[in-house]
Short mmCIF file of C-alpha atoms in Angstrom, two decimals:
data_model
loop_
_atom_site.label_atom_id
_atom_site.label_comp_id
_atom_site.label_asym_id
_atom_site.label_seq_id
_atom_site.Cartn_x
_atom_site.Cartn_y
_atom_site.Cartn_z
CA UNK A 1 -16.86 7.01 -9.76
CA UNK A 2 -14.51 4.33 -11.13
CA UNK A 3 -12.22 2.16 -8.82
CA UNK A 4 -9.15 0.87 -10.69
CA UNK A 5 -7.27 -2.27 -8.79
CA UNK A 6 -4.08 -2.94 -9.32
CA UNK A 7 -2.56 -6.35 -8.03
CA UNK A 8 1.10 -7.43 -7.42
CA UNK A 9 3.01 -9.96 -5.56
CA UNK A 10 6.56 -9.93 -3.92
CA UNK A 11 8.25 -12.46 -2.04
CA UNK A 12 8.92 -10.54 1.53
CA UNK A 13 6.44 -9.58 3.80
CA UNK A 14 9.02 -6.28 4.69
CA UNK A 15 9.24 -5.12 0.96
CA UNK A 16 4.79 -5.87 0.97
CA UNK A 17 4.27 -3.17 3.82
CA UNK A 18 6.90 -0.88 2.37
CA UNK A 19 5.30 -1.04 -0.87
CA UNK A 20 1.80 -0.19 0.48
CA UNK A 21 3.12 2.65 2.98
CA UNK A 22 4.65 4.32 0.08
CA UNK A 23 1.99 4.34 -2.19
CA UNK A 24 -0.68 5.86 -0.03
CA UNK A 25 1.77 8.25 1.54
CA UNK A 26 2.85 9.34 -1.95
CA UNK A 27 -1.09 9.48 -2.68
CA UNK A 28 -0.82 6.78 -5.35
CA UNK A 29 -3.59 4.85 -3.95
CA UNK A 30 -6.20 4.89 -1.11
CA UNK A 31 -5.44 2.26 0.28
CA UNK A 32 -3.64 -1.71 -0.11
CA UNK A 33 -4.61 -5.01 1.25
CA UNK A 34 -1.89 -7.52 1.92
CA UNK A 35 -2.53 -11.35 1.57
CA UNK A 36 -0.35 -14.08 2.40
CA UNK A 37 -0.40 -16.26 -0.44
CA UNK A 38 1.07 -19.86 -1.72
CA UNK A 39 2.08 -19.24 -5.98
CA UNK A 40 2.57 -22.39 -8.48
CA UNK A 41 4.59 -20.78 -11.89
CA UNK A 42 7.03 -21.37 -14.26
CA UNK A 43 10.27 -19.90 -14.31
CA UNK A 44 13.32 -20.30 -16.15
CA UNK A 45 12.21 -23.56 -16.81
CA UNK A 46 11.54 -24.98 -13.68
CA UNK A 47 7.87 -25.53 -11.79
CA UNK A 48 7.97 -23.05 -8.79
CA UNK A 49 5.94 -23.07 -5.62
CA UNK A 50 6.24 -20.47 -2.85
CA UNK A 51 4.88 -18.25 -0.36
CA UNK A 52 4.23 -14.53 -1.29
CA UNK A 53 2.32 -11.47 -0.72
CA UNK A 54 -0.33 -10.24 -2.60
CA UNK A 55 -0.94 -6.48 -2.33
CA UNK A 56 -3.96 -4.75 -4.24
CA UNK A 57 -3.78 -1.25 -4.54
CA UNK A 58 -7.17 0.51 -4.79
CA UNK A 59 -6.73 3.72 -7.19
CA UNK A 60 -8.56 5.70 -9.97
CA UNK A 61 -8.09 6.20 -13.52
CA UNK A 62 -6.36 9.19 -13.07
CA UNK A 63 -3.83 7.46 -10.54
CA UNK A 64 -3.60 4.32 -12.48
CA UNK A 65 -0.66 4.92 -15.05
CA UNK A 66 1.46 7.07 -11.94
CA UNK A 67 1.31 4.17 -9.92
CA UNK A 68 1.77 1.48 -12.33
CA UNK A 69 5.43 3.23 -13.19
CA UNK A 70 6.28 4.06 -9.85
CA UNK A 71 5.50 -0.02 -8.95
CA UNK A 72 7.83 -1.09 -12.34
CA UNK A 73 10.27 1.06 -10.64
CA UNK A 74 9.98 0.13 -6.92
CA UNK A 75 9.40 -3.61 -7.32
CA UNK A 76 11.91 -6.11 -6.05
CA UNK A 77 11.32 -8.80 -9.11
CA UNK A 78 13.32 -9.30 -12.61
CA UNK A 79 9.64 -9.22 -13.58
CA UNK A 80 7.05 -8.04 -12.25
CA UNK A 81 3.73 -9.37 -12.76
CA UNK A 82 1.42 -5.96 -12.45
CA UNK A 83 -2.65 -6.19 -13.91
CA UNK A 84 -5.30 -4.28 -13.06
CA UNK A 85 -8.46 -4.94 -12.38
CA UNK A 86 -12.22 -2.91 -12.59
CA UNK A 87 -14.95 -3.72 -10.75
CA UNK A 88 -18.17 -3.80 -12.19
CA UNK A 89 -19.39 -1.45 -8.90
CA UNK A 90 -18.85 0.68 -6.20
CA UNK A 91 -20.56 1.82 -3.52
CA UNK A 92 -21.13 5.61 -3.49
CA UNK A 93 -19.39 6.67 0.01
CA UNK A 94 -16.44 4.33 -0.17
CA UNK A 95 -15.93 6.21 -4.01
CA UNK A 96 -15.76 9.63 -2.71
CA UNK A 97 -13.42 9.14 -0.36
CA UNK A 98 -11.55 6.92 -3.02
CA UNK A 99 -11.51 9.91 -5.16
CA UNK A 100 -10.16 12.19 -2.58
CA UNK A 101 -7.23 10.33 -1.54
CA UNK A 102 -5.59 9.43 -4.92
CA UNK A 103 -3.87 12.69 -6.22
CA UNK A 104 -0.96 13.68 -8.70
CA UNK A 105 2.21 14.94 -7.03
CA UNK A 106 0.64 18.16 -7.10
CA UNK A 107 -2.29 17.66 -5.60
CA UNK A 108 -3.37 17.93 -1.73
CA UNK A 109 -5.17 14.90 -0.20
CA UNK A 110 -8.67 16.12 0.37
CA UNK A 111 -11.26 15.09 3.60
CA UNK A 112 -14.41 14.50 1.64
CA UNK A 113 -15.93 14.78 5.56
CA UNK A 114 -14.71 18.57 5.55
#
């Protein structure tokens, strides 16, 4: 089983839970964490620091490119930064149920406990 994370930031804590209910209501992903967060960048020329939220939306392969266009869509930034990450493991358990709850819009959630 492969675990695909996908990690964003936005500025409001309001458009961080929105963004997360969405996603695993719309069976994008299994689940999201949300981190408050302090960011150092560069934009438009200028040395930035501020507070954000980090969300990181836990998915699978064959979630991964629906909810990478549905966050380009959805997101509240000019640009967005969106990367994915894969981790090396996962335990067995935690990847069924993983598996279960990502789906295409066609797809039912499944209860791998049924």
């Amino acid at each position: 089983m492969e675990l695909l994370i996908v990690v964003t930031t936005v500025a409001q804590q309001a458009d961080a839970r929105r963004l997360a209910q969405q996603a695993v209501i719309q069976g994008l992903a299994a689940c999201v964490h949300i981190d408050a967060i302090n960011s150092v960048y560069q934009w438009q020329g200028q040395v930035e620091q501020q507070p954000e939220w980090r969300l990181w939306f836990k998915t699978t392969p064959k979630g991964h490119a629906a909810l990478c266009d549905w966050l380009q869509s959805q997101h509240p930034y000019e640009l967005p930064a969106l990367y994915t990450l894969s981790p090396s493991h996962i335990a067995a358990p935690f990847g069924a149920w993983l598996q279960g709850q990502v789906r295409t819009p066609q797809e039912p959630v499944q209860n791998p406990r049924q």
